[in-house]
Amino acid sequence: MKKVSLKDIAEELGVSKALVSLVLNGKGDERGINKNTQEKVRKKAVELNYRPNQYARGLRMGKTKTIGIIVPDISNVFYGTLCKAIEKKAYEIGYNLIISNSYEDNEKEIKLVGELMNRNIDGLILASSFEKDTDFEVLNFREFPVVLVDRKFDNLAIDSVSVTNEQGAKEITSYLLKEGVQKAACFAISPTHISSIEERVEGFNLANGNRPYQTVYDISHENIYADVKKVLKDIEGQGFDGIFCSNNSIAKALIKLGMKGEDFFEQYTVVSFDDIELFDLVAPRITTVAQPLDEIGANALKILLEKIENPGSKEVIKMVLPTRLITR
Amino acid sequence: MKKVSLKDIAEELGVSKALVSLVLNGKGDERGINKNTQEKVRKKAVELNYRPNQYARGLRMGKTKTIGIIVPDISNVFYGTLCKAIEKKAYEIGYNLIISNSYEDNEKEIKLVGELMNRNIDGLILASSFEKDTDFEVLNFREFPVVLVDRKFDNLAIDSVSVTNEQGAKEITSYLLKEGVQKAACFAISPTHISSIEERVEGFNLANGNRPYQTVYDISHENIYADVKKVLKDIEGQGFDGIFCSNNSIAKALIKLGMKGEDFFEQYTVVSFDDIELFDLVAPRITTVAQPLDEIGANALKILLEKIENPGSKEVIKMVLPTRLITR
DNA sequence: CTGAAAGCGCTTACAG
DNA sequence: CTGAAAGCGCTTACAG
C-alpha cells in the first residue's frame, strides 16, 4: 500500500532511476533514450500507478507549481468569483492554489504571508488589507513574486491589477445625477484609505464638482448594518435623495434596511460599486459598476507567472482595467 | 538574498544542524539541551528570519500539514461559506488548504483528486459531483484519508458529513401546505440522483403523502434559468400555487423570472433549500431550510484529522447534522 | 548535553 | 544510449 517511487519502476525494469526520471519528464528523445526502453518505462509507470512526489521534486528544483492567494473573505462572492477565475486559469497550466482569508486583519495577513512563503509557494496573489504603503513594508517580500489585486499601493514597486475605480465611481454618480437626484451621499466603507475606496470616493466627489452639496460617510466594515442604520438616521430630513455605495456590502445593508422602511426606495435612489447577482434580483434593481473579475484574475496570474519565470526582473506592471456601468 | 537554512544557523553558532532542528521544534527540553544554547539558537533563527523548508520537512516526515478540498464551485456562496468555515479551523491548527473547483465535471474531479494526491496532501475533503457509488470507485482512495461533505454515498465505506435533507425538505413542504398552499411542485436540480437532492425530493414527497397531487420537475444545472422558465410555462393553468426549490440556484432563477411576471408571487408561494443572504433581501422574502455550514466544515475537518492521525483505522463515521427551518 | 550520519524521492551534471 | 553520484533541507535514530 506504500507509494511507488522512481526506484520501484527502475528496479522492476532493471534500469536506473535517472533514466526513468528523464523518460517520465519527457526528456527521453532529447537525451536519445531508446524508444523501446521509453515505452517500457511509461507502461510500467501507469501499471504501478506512479505519482511523482512533488515535495521531493520541489525540494530539488526549488519550484512547486503552487501559488498562494490571500483575500479578505472567500465567502464574499466578489472574492469567491475572483478566486474561481484564477483557479480556472491556474489549473489549465498545472498550478494549484492555496487560498487563505485575512478577514481584513493585518496581523493575520502578516502571519499568512509568512506561512505561505514557508510552504514554498512559487508566488503570491494578494488582496491586501493594509492601508498605507509604509505599513505594507513589514511584509518584506524583497524578490519574492507578488501581484496585488483589488487594492494597490502606488508608491511601492509591486505589480498590481486593479480597475478604474475613480472613473467608474464618477460615471455612476453622474448617472445618478442625470436621473434627477439632487443631493447625493457617498457611503464609504472603512478603512477608507484603501486605494480602491479612496479612488471611488474621489470619483464621487469629481462627479459632484459643481453641485451645492454632497457628503461622504464612513461605514465600519465590522459593523456595516448598524453603521448604515445610524448614518441613515443622521441624514434624515437633510434633503438627500440619492446614495452611492462604495461596495456591495453597504448596498446589501441598505436594501435590508430599505425593505423595512415604508417608502425608502421612493425617497432614495441607490447605486453601488461591485456588480453582484443580488442586485439584479431585488426590487428595485440596483444600478452598479461592474468589475471584470475574470480579466483581473487572468492578468494577475499572467503577471505573476512572468515574475516567477524571470526572477531578476525589475520591471513593475501596474495594470488598470476598465469598469462597466450597468444601468437597471 | 537566498533562503536561510538550518545549516546557516548551525554554522554561525558553531553547533550541529541536528541541535538547531531539535531546539526549533520545541524538543530542546525533552532532549536536555542547554537552556543557554537553546536561547542562542532561537535568537539567531529570528535574526536570520529563518523559515523551515516545508518541502524538505514533508519529504522527510511524510506529512505536509496541507489538506485538499474540492467543491463544485467556490463562487457559489454555499461552498464559499463552507470553505471559509474549514479554512478558519484549519488555520488555527497550522494546516493550509488547497481549494479546487470541479464544476460538477466528473472527469475534472478525477484529475483533481489525482493531482492533489500527487501533491502529497495529508487528506481530502470532497463535495463530489459523482452520482453513483459505482462510478465513485474509480477514485480509488484505498487508505487515503477522505471525508465527503454535502453529498454522500451510503454504500461506500467513506466518512461523510451531511445534513437531514429529507427531514428538512419534509418540514418546509409541510410548512408550505400549512400556509394554505393547495398544490405544490418540487423543482429538483439535476443530476437528481445526487444523494442530497434525492433525499430532498423524498422529503417533499413524504410531506405530500395524502395530497391529491404534487409533481417533481427536473432542472438541468447547466441551464437553470431556461429550464425553470420552461417548466413554469408547462405547469401554467394546472392549479399550482406553491413551489419547493431543491437548492438556492433554482430559487434565484425563479426570483428573476418572478420579477418580470405581473403577479407571480401572488400566484406562487416559493420556498427553498439552502439559506443564503439573498433570500432575506428580496421581496417577498423566501422561507428556507438552512444548513449548519460552520458545523459541517468543522466536523469534516475533525473527522479528517482523526483519519490522518490513525491511518490504520477502519472506523467509518457518517455524520448527519440537523437543518433548520427559517420562516419569513 | 551534543554531533555525525543516514535517508526521504527527486533531478541533473558528469562520465563513459 | 545509460548509470553512478551528488545534493536539495530536513528529522531522527544512534553513538558518545
XYZ file of C-alpha atoms (C1' of nucleotides) in Angstrom:
688
model
C 0.000 0.000 0.000
C 3.022 2.287 0.146
C 3.654 4.859 -2.517
C 5.595 3.764 -5.542
C 8.725 5.748 -6.328
C 11.094 6.093 -9.257
C 13.222 3.433 -7.639
C 10.427 0.854 -7.788
C 9.993 1.386 -11.502
C 13.748 1.350 -12.080
C 14.224 -1.903 -10.172
C 11.377 -3.735 -11.833
C 12.769 -2.772 -15.211
C 16.446 -3.180 -14.388
C 17.311 0.394 -15.378
C 18.464 3.400 -13.373
C 16.282 5.916 -11.541
C 17.851 8.640 -13.659
C 16.648 7.070 -16.855
C 13.144 6.666 -15.515
C 13.074 10.275 -14.378
C 14.259 11.513 -17.755
C 11.688 9.495 -19.678
C 8.797 10.444 -17.432
C 9.679 14.101 -17.729
C 9.554 13.956 -21.494
C 13.284 14.313 -21.944
C 13.713 10.848 -23.374
C 14.022 11.889 -27.004
C 16.172 14.899 -26.250
C 18.592 12.618 -24.445
C 18.376 9.967 -27.094
C 16.967 7.207 -24.947
C 15.893 4.064 -26.780
C 12.283 4.338 -27.902
C 11.673 0.855 -26.744
C 13.022 1.489 -23.274
C 10.957 4.656 -23.086
C 7.830 2.754 -23.916
C 8.520 0.156 -21.248
C 9.123 2.817 -18.633
C 5.922 4.669 -19.407
C 3.928 1.474 -19.370
C 5.323 0.370 -16.055
C 4.634 3.794 -14.553
C 0.987 3.520 -15.499
C 0.839 -0.067 -14.340
C 2.189 0.794 -10.913
C 0.108 3.964 -10.752
C 3.227 6.022 -10.178
C 2.756 9.551 -8.865
C 5.886 11.667 -8.575
C 6.451 13.051 -5.123
C 6.073 16.778 -5.555
C 7.856 17.536 -2.338
C 10.985 15.758 -3.404
C 10.747 17.448 -6.738
C 10.065 20.817 -5.138
C 12.997 20.372 -2.817
C 15.275 19.536 -5.678
C 14.008 22.075 -8.196
C 13.109 24.940 -5.928
C 9.763 25.284 -7.732
C 6.496 23.830 -6.597
C 3.837 24.864 -9.101
C 1.780 26.125 -6.228
C 0.731 29.704 -5.795
C -0.824 31.306 -2.767
C -3.717 33.703 -2.714
C -4.898 35.779 0.206
C -8.236 37.563 0.115
C -10.218 39.248 2.880
C -13.051 36.722 2.706
C -13.581 33.868 0.303
C -17.287 33.677 1.140
C -17.782 37.192 -0.219
C -18.989 36.494 -3.734
C -16.689 39.174 -5.124
C -13.577 37.373 -3.911
C -15.092 33.955 -4.493
C -15.559 34.769 -8.150
C -12.088 36.247 -8.385
C -10.555 33.099 -6.886
C -12.569 30.959 -9.226
C -11.245 32.898 -12.203
C -7.681 32.476 -11.021
C -8.101 28.820 -10.131
C -9.504 28.056 -13.553
C -6.535 29.508 -15.384
C -4.052 28.064 -12.924
C -5.474 24.599 -13.291
C -5.004 24.720 -17.044
C -1.272 25.186 -16.686
C -0.786 22.707 -13.871
C -0.657 25.094 -10.958
C -2.529 24.659 -7.691
C -3.815 27.403 -5.450
C -3.569 27.687 -1.693
C -6.335 30.060 -0.672
C -6.450 31.879 2.656
C -8.646 34.521 4.274
C -7.224 37.546 6.068
C -10.558 38.850 7.358
C -9.150 42.351 6.824
C -6.888 41.631 9.765
C -3.360 42.955 9.265
C -1.870 40.683 11.903
C -3.365 37.636 10.284
C -2.271 38.808 6.876
C 1.336 39.119 8.030
C 1.218 35.631 9.509
C -0.391 34.158 6.429
C 2.178 35.656 4.116
C 4.908 34.150 6.270
C 3.288 30.750 6.372
C 2.626 30.647 2.677
C 6.218 31.583 1.967
C 7.250 28.796 4.342
C 5.340 26.421 2.212
C 7.476 27.344 -0.721
C 4.753 28.689 -2.906
C 6.193 29.992 -6.153
C 4.338 33.270 -5.906
C 1.508 35.116 -4.221
C -1.613 36.956 -5.317
C -2.686 39.321 -2.606
C -5.771 41.419 -1.975
C -4.135 43.203 0.898
C -5.926 44.596 3.911
C -3.113 47.010 4.570
C -3.891 50.655 4.401
C -0.663 52.526 3.993
C 2.398 51.958 1.871
C 4.588 52.176 4.916
C 2.724 49.513 6.867
C 2.903 47.249 3.909
C 6.659 47.112 4.046
C 6.662 44.769 7.035
C 5.730 42.014 4.631
C 9.211 42.363 3.255
C 8.787 40.480 0.005
C 12.128 41.529 -1.463
C 12.493 39.460 -4.628
C 9.537 37.205 -3.931
C 6.966 37.218 -6.765
C 3.819 39.014 -5.641
C 0.940 40.584 -7.512
C -1.606 42.754 -5.780
C -5.221 42.648 -6.831
C -8.156 44.860 -5.976
C -6.089 47.134 -3.777
C -2.813 48.674 -4.840
C -0.029 50.792 -3.423
C 1.074 53.489 -5.783
C 4.366 54.239 -4.128
C 5.640 50.703 -3.899
C 7.389 48.860 -6.685
C 4.986 45.934 -6.611
C 2.949 44.684 -9.543
C -0.788 45.121 -9.312
C -4.008 44.617 -11.214
C -6.798 46.981 -10.349
C -9.698 48.763 -12.026
C -10.628 52.317 -12.915
C -12.247 52.919 -9.564
C -12.306 56.670 -9.868
C -13.693 56.684 -13.371
C -16.297 54.058 -12.502
C -17.479 55.942 -9.439
C -17.583 59.178 -11.395
C -19.660 57.603 -14.136
C -22.214 56.066 -11.841
C -22.513 59.216 -9.761
C -23.045 61.250 -12.906
C -25.701 58.759 -13.904
C -27.353 59.247 -10.519
C -27.446 62.996 -11.016
C -28.634 62.702 -14.567
C -31.517 60.570 -13.338
C -32.696 63.542 -11.310
C -31.023 63.093 -7.966
C -30.477 66.498 -6.368
C -28.333 65.727 -3.398
C -26.254 62.580 -3.203
C -24.458 60.917 -0.312
C -21.499 58.596 -0.600
C -21.393 55.705 1.846
C -17.739 54.715 2.021
C -16.629 51.502 3.675
C -13.823 51.757 6.199
C -10.898 51.727 6.172
C -11.425 54.486 3.651
C -7.755 54.840 2.796
C -7.641 51.540 0.993
C -6.722 52.588 -2.531
C -9.870 51.327 -4.207
C -12.182 53.062 -1.751
C -10.201 56.269 -1.826
C -10.466 56.357 -5.595
C -14.173 55.671 -5.563
C -14.786 58.493 -3.130
C -12.683 60.754 -5.328
C -14.769 59.768 -8.351
C -17.913 60.552 -6.438
C -16.556 63.936 -5.454
C -15.489 64.743 -9.000
C -18.918 63.993 -10.398
C -20.379 66.270 -7.768
C -17.945 69.040 -8.597
C -20.400 71.804 -9.246
C -23.199 70.656 -7.000
C -24.131 72.677 -3.965
C -23.831 69.782 -1.541
C -22.682 66.218 -1.161
C -21.220 64.235 1.677
C -19.118 61.212 2.366
C -19.920 58.966 5.295
C -17.715 56.313 6.808
C -19.125 52.868 7.458
C -17.093 50.428 9.532
C -16.627 47.114 7.772
C -17.024 45.308 11.084
C -20.409 46.696 11.777
C -21.908 47.605 8.471
C -25.573 47.158 9.213
C -25.611 49.177 12.418
C -23.469 51.919 10.915
C -25.593 52.259 7.815
C -28.664 52.459 10.003
C -27.089 55.184 12.077
C -25.962 57.244 9.098
C -29.407 56.969 7.530
C -30.911 58.354 10.684
C -28.346 61.153 10.786
C -29.054 62.357 7.285
C -32.795 62.201 7.618
C -34.518 65.428 6.758
C -31.465 66.916 5.096
C -32.877 66.550 1.652
C -30.760 63.643 0.408
C -32.359 61.699 -2.396
C -29.522 59.515 -3.704
C -26.892 57.211 -2.247
C -23.719 55.882 -3.845
C -22.423 52.771 -2.072
C -18.684 52.247 -2.284
C -19.048 48.472 -2.223
C -21.639 45.732 -2.331
C -21.771 45.082 1.415
C -23.054 48.571 2.088
C -25.687 48.290 -0.600
C -26.836 44.985 0.870
C -27.279 46.592 4.273
C -29.218 49.436 2.655
C -31.505 47.021 0.875
C -32.218 45.185 4.070
C -32.975 48.411 5.881
C -34.919 49.782 2.963
C -37.264 46.827 2.922
C -38.346 47.680 6.418
C -38.957 51.353 5.721
C -42.210 52.296 4.049
C -41.115 54.344 1.125
C -37.368 54.095 1.358
C -36.790 53.447 -2.297
C -39.063 56.289 -3.299
C -37.012 58.589 -1.157
C -33.576 57.350 -2.194
C -32.109 56.234 -5.450
C -29.394 53.725 -4.589
C -26.455 52.750 -6.797
C -23.415 50.696 -5.920
C -19.917 49.668 -6.863
C -19.460 45.894 -7.488
C -21.977 44.111 -9.624
C -23.262 41.030 -7.843
C -26.174 38.816 -8.823
C -28.232 40.015 -5.895
C -28.557 43.497 -7.369
C -30.431 42.054 -10.273
C -32.906 40.222 -8.065
C -34.050 42.823 -5.598
C -36.793 45.376 -6.102
C -35.935 47.927 -7.213
C -32.956 46.535 -9.056
C -29.707 48.339 -8.363
C -27.592 50.108 -10.954
C -23.952 49.187 -10.481
C -20.360 49.479 -11.581
C -19.117 46.046 -12.623
C -15.513 44.927 -12.318
C -14.090 42.492 -14.871
C -13.270 39.753 -12.376
C -12.213 37.156 -14.917
C -9.774 39.550 -16.511
C -8.429 40.715 -13.187
C -7.782 37.118 -12.226
C -6.306 36.080 -15.563
C -3.980 39.073 -15.735
C -2.858 38.806 -12.139
C -1.900 35.204 -12.783
C -0.159 36.033 -16.036
C 1.916 38.775 -14.488
C 2.760 36.555 -11.547
C 3.961 33.747 -13.791
C 6.210 36.149 -15.654
C 7.719 37.225 -12.374
C 8.227 33.621 -11.370
C 9.962 32.816 -14.613
C 12.149 35.920 -14.613
C 13.251 36.252 -11.020
C 15.732 39.023 -11.658
C 13.367 41.351 -13.496
C 12.918 44.781 -12.004
C 10.035 45.673 -14.273
C 6.886 46.675 -12.429
C 3.482 46.361 -14.052
C 0.572 48.281 -12.655
C -2.355 47.211 -14.776
C -5.636 49.075 -14.581
C -8.703 47.525 -16.177
C -11.883 49.358 -17.164
C -15.108 49.055 -15.184
C -18.529 48.936 -16.756
C -21.680 50.818 -15.801
C -24.698 48.529 -15.604
C -27.882 50.544 -15.545
C -31.038 48.961 -14.245
C 19.083 37.010 -0.803
C 18.968 33.222 -0.743
C 16.903 31.365 1.812
C 18.490 30.641 5.132
C 18.592 27.005 6.190
C 19.311 25.072 9.371
C 22.878 24.808 8.225
C 23.329 28.583 8.173
C 22.183 28.882 11.753
C 24.303 25.931 12.815
C 27.435 27.312 11.201
C 27.051 30.803 12.601
C 26.651 29.338 16.053
C 29.197 26.540 15.734
C 26.689 23.819 16.597
C 25.185 20.991 14.562
C 22.130 21.146 12.321
C 20.551 18.428 14.428
C 20.722 20.540 17.544
C 19.199 23.518 15.794
C 16.410 21.374 14.421
C 15.644 19.922 17.832
C 15.539 23.304 19.529
C 13.402 24.940 16.875
C 10.925 22.086 17.050
C 10.480 22.527 20.764
C 12.289 19.337 21.676
C 15.142 21.100 23.376
C 14.000 20.483 26.943
C 12.916 16.945 26.262
C 16.360 16.190 24.962
C 18.068 18.111 27.725
C 19.742 20.723 25.584
C 21.421 23.549 27.469
C 18.969 26.376 28.083
C 21.577 28.852 27.102
C 22.299 27.150 23.804
C 18.571 26.950 23.121
C 18.210 30.651 23.674
C 21.039 31.436 21.303
C 19.574 29.213 18.608
C 16.151 30.767 18.833
C 17.573 34.254 18.763
C 19.692 33.547 15.730
C 16.739 31.985 13.929
C 14.729 35.162 14.398
C 17.684 37.322 13.468
C 18.227 35.485 10.203
C 14.483 35.288 9.563
C 14.712 31.533 9.258
C 11.760 29.731 7.664
C 11.895 25.961 7.652
C 11.556 24.457 4.221
C 8.275 22.618 4.363
C 9.110 20.515 1.366
C 12.208 19.096 2.939
C 10.263 18.511 6.103
C 7.364 16.985 4.213
C 9.690 14.734 2.311
C 11.319 13.560 5.493
C 8.203 13.246 7.641
C 5.691 12.110 5.072
C 3.241 14.728 6.352
C 2.681 18.134 4.904
C 0.012 19.848 7.002
C -1.847 20.585 3.826
C -5.300 19.332 3.040
C -7.119 19.482 -0.243
C -10.715 20.449 -0.792
C -12.721 20.013 -3.947
C -16.087 21.690 -4.371
C -18.257 22.154 -7.447
C -17.859 25.924 -7.455
C -16.128 28.172 -4.966
C -18.008 31.226 -6.208
C -21.298 29.672 -5.129
C -21.835 31.268 -1.747
C -22.854 27.929 -0.273
C -19.471 26.381 -0.998
C -17.637 29.628 -0.382
C -19.003 29.751 3.126
C -18.238 26.090 3.684
C -14.639 26.583 2.568
C -14.329 29.594 4.788
C -15.514 27.578 7.783
C -12.978 24.858 7.054
C -10.161 27.268 6.344
C -10.752 29.074 9.624
C -10.442 25.915 11.711
C -7.563 24.583 9.649
C -5.604 27.791 10.065
C -5.896 27.569 13.831
C -4.087 24.255 13.889
C -1.473 25.115 11.318
C -2.981 23.459 8.277
C -3.302 25.027 4.848
C -5.986 24.341 2.315
C -5.622 23.742 -1.404
C -9.009 24.556 -2.890
C -10.152 23.385 -6.326
C -13.352 23.531 -8.351
C -14.783 20.519 -10.142
C -17.598 22.399 -11.905
C -19.705 19.248 -11.429
C -17.470 17.645 -14.028
C -16.573 14.037 -13.207
C -13.568 13.988 -15.483
C -12.145 17.061 -13.876
C -12.872 15.707 -10.439
C -10.918 12.535 -11.165
C -7.977 14.558 -12.431
C -8.080 16.908 -9.480
C -8.104 14.086 -6.981
C -5.047 12.616 -8.681
C -3.212 15.904 -8.765
C -3.953 16.723 -5.177
C -2.731 13.309 -4.108
C 0.411 13.935 -6.161
C 0.988 16.997 -4.131
C 1.107 14.930 -1.019
C -1.811 16.479 0.724
C -2.436 14.746 4.038
C -6.141 14.350 3.371
C -9.045 15.473 1.237
C -12.459 16.992 1.834
C -14.667 16.334 -1.137
C -18.068 17.582 -2.257
C -18.237 15.032 -5.025
C -20.020 15.515 -8.304
C -20.302 11.780 -8.781
C -23.738 10.327 -8.933
C -23.455 6.645 -8.267
C -21.478 4.598 -5.788
C -20.028 2.505 -8.549
C -18.697 5.453 -10.536
C -17.136 6.791 -7.434
C -14.837 3.823 -7.106
C -12.572 4.988 -9.922
C -11.169 7.491 -7.475
C -9.610 4.559 -5.713
C -8.724 6.188 -2.420
C -7.819 2.961 -0.635
C -6.337 4.042 2.678
C -6.117 7.703 1.766
C -7.938 9.962 4.272
C -11.066 11.414 2.673
C -14.214 12.946 4.091
C -17.228 13.635 1.930
C -19.333 16.709 2.552
C -22.706 17.762 1.221
C -23.118 14.637 -0.873
C -22.627 11.144 0.469
C -22.567 7.563 -0.736
C -24.428 5.234 1.564
C -22.939 2.030 0.256
C -19.311 3.036 0.401
C -17.143 2.844 3.483
C -16.142 6.503 3.319
C -16.643 9.057 6.064
C -19.104 11.816 5.384
C -20.763 14.835 6.911
C -24.189 15.681 5.589
C -27.466 17.098 6.793
C -31.003 15.855 7.350
C -32.032 16.645 3.803
C -35.159 14.546 3.878
C -36.371 15.867 7.206
C -35.606 19.454 6.198
C -37.462 19.147 2.918
C -40.374 17.493 4.650
C -40.592 20.244 7.228
C -40.524 23.078 4.754
C -43.032 21.395 2.464
C -45.355 20.837 5.405
C -44.945 24.491 6.238
C -45.884 25.369 2.680
C -49.062 23.301 2.933
C -49.902 24.649 6.350
C -49.661 28.151 4.928
C -52.519 27.296 2.608
C -50.817 26.002 -0.500
C -53.097 23.523 -2.222
C -50.904 22.037 -4.896
C -47.137 22.141 -4.653
C -44.453 21.459 -7.231
C -40.906 20.402 -6.474
C -38.191 21.851 -8.726
C -35.303 19.424 -8.425
C -31.861 20.271 -9.733
C -30.165 17.698 -11.933
C -28.482 15.327 -11.569
C -31.322 14.305 -9.284
C -29.616 11.158 -8.060
C -27.054 13.073 -6.048
C -27.807 11.930 -2.513
C -28.763 15.310 -1.132
C -31.208 16.051 -3.929
C -32.706 12.589 -3.839
C -33.361 12.970 -0.138
C -34.909 16.387 -0.545
C -37.270 15.122 -3.202
C -38.179 12.237 -0.931
C -38.915 14.660 1.900
C -41.103 16.679 -0.401
C -42.993 13.558 -1.419
C -43.448 12.428 2.163
C -44.937 15.743 3.218
C -47.340 15.488 0.307
C -48.360 11.952 1.229
C -52.061 12.485 1.486
C -52.450 15.271 -1.014
C -54.276 14.719 -4.248
C -51.476 15.971 -6.450
C -47.858 17.056 -6.490
C -45.089 16.831 -9.029
C -41.339 16.793 -9.304
C -39.632 18.581 -12.163
C -36.034 18.215 -13.249
C -33.958 21.302 -13.862
C -30.590 20.919 -15.529
C -27.806 22.560 -13.536
C -26.183 23.734 -16.746
C -29.176 25.656 -17.901
C -31.136 26.554 -14.848
C -32.772 29.750 -15.976
C -34.077 28.427 -19.278
C -35.268 25.193 -17.709
C -37.103 26.907 -14.891
C -38.741 29.173 -17.433
C -39.855 26.197 -19.469
C -41.231 24.265 -16.509
C -43.128 27.322 -15.332
C -44.750 27.565 -18.713
C -45.559 23.861 -18.701
C -47.353 23.931 -15.373
C -49.318 27.073 -16.115
C -53.048 26.659 -15.655
C -52.714 23.413 -13.743
C -53.596 24.975 -10.436
C -50.157 25.003 -8.808
C -49.799 27.570 -6.082
C -46.577 26.592 -4.350
C -43.015 25.686 -5.356
C -40.324 23.963 -3.336
C -36.837 24.586 -4.767
C -34.307 21.861 -4.093
C -31.447 24.343 -3.971
C -30.691 28.032 -3.996
C -29.816 28.297 -7.687
C -33.313 27.295 -8.706
C -34.876 29.772 -6.321
C -32.679 32.516 -7.706
C -33.846 31.761 -11.228
C -37.456 31.799 -10.033
C -36.998 35.153 -8.370
C -35.534 36.602 -11.514
C -38.386 35.255 -13.595
C -40.935 36.224 -10.972
C -39.859 39.844 -11.053
C -40.785 40.025 -14.696
C -44.204 38.458 -14.271
C -47.023 40.672 -13.062
C -48.411 38.742 -10.145
C -46.022 35.826 -9.940
C -45.586 35.933 -6.196
C -49.318 36.213 -5.636
C -49.778 33.097 -7.683
C -46.932 31.059 -6.175
C -45.559 30.702 -2.714
C -41.868 29.879 -3.108
C -39.672 28.172 -0.532
C -36.151 26.817 -0.929
C -33.431 24.617 0.466
C -30.183 26.468 1.374
C -30.413 29.668 3.314
C -28.431 32.385 1.591
C -28.390 36.083 2.382
C -30.184 36.898 -0.846
C -33.388 35.256 0.352
C -33.619 37.780 3.120
C -33.257 40.735 0.763
C -35.753 40.036 -1.986
C -39.448 40.811 -1.947
C -41.170 38.702 -0.900
C -38.536 37.189 1.360
C -38.095 33.465 0.933
C -38.632 30.865 3.628
C -35.757 28.401 3.619
C -34.085 25.365 5.096
C -30.713 26.388 6.491
C -27.718 24.074 6.655
C -25.222 24.485 9.508
C -22.249 25.242 7.303
C -19.836 26.061 10.093
C -20.567 22.773 11.806
C -20.355 20.806 8.594
C -16.938 22.308 7.946
C -15.664 21.910 11.492
C -16.787 18.302 11.742
C -15.494 17.330 8.341
C -12.104 18.684 9.313
C -12.178 16.986 12.697
C -13.023 13.610 11.227
C -10.393 14.046 8.555
C -7.705 14.840 11.116
C -8.588 11.726 13.072
C -8.187 9.685 9.923
C -4.864 11.301 9.209
C -3.606 10.557 12.700
C -4.873 6.962 12.743
C -4.081 5.672 9.281
C -4.983 2.082 10.045
C -8.456 2.763 11.437
C -11.306 1.038 9.660
C -13.939 3.012 11.524
C -16.341 4.869 9.262
C -18.224 7.915 10.507
C -21.293 9.080 8.642
C -22.349 12.202 10.473
C -25.719 13.768 9.786
C -26.392 17.255 11.120
C -29.800 18.851 11.607
C -31.174 21.537 9.299
C -33.189 24.488 10.481
C -36.415 25.917 9.050
C -36.240 29.677 8.655
C -39.693 31.108 8.118
C -40.048 34.530 6.590
C 24.489 17.618 26.714
C 25.875 17.341 21.618
C 27.375 15.590 16.828
C 27.878 12.626 12.622
C 25.314 10.080 9.531
C 21.545 8.222 7.052
C 17.804 8.796 4.206
C 13.060 10.831 2.488
C 12.380 10.920 -3.528
C 13.658 13.502 -6.837
C 16.801 15.824 -10.918
C 20.917 16.936 -13.102
C 25.547 17.487 -14.239
C 29.204 14.190 -15.249
C 31.247 10.141 -17.059
C 31.601 6.524 -20.156
C 22.364 5.084 -25.207
C 22.711 4.519 -19.952
C 24.386 4.640 -14.909
C 26.535 6.275 -10.523
C 26.698 10.041 -7.620
C 25.680 14.343 -5.541
C 22.674 17.201 -3.245
C 18.090 19.917 -2.285
C 16.865 20.807 3.579
C 15.111 18.469 6.836
C 14.489 14.854 11.117
C 15.710 11.037 13.765
C 17.798 7.057 15.432
C 22.421 6.094 17.110
C 26.653 6.957 19.437
C 29.380 9.001 22.761
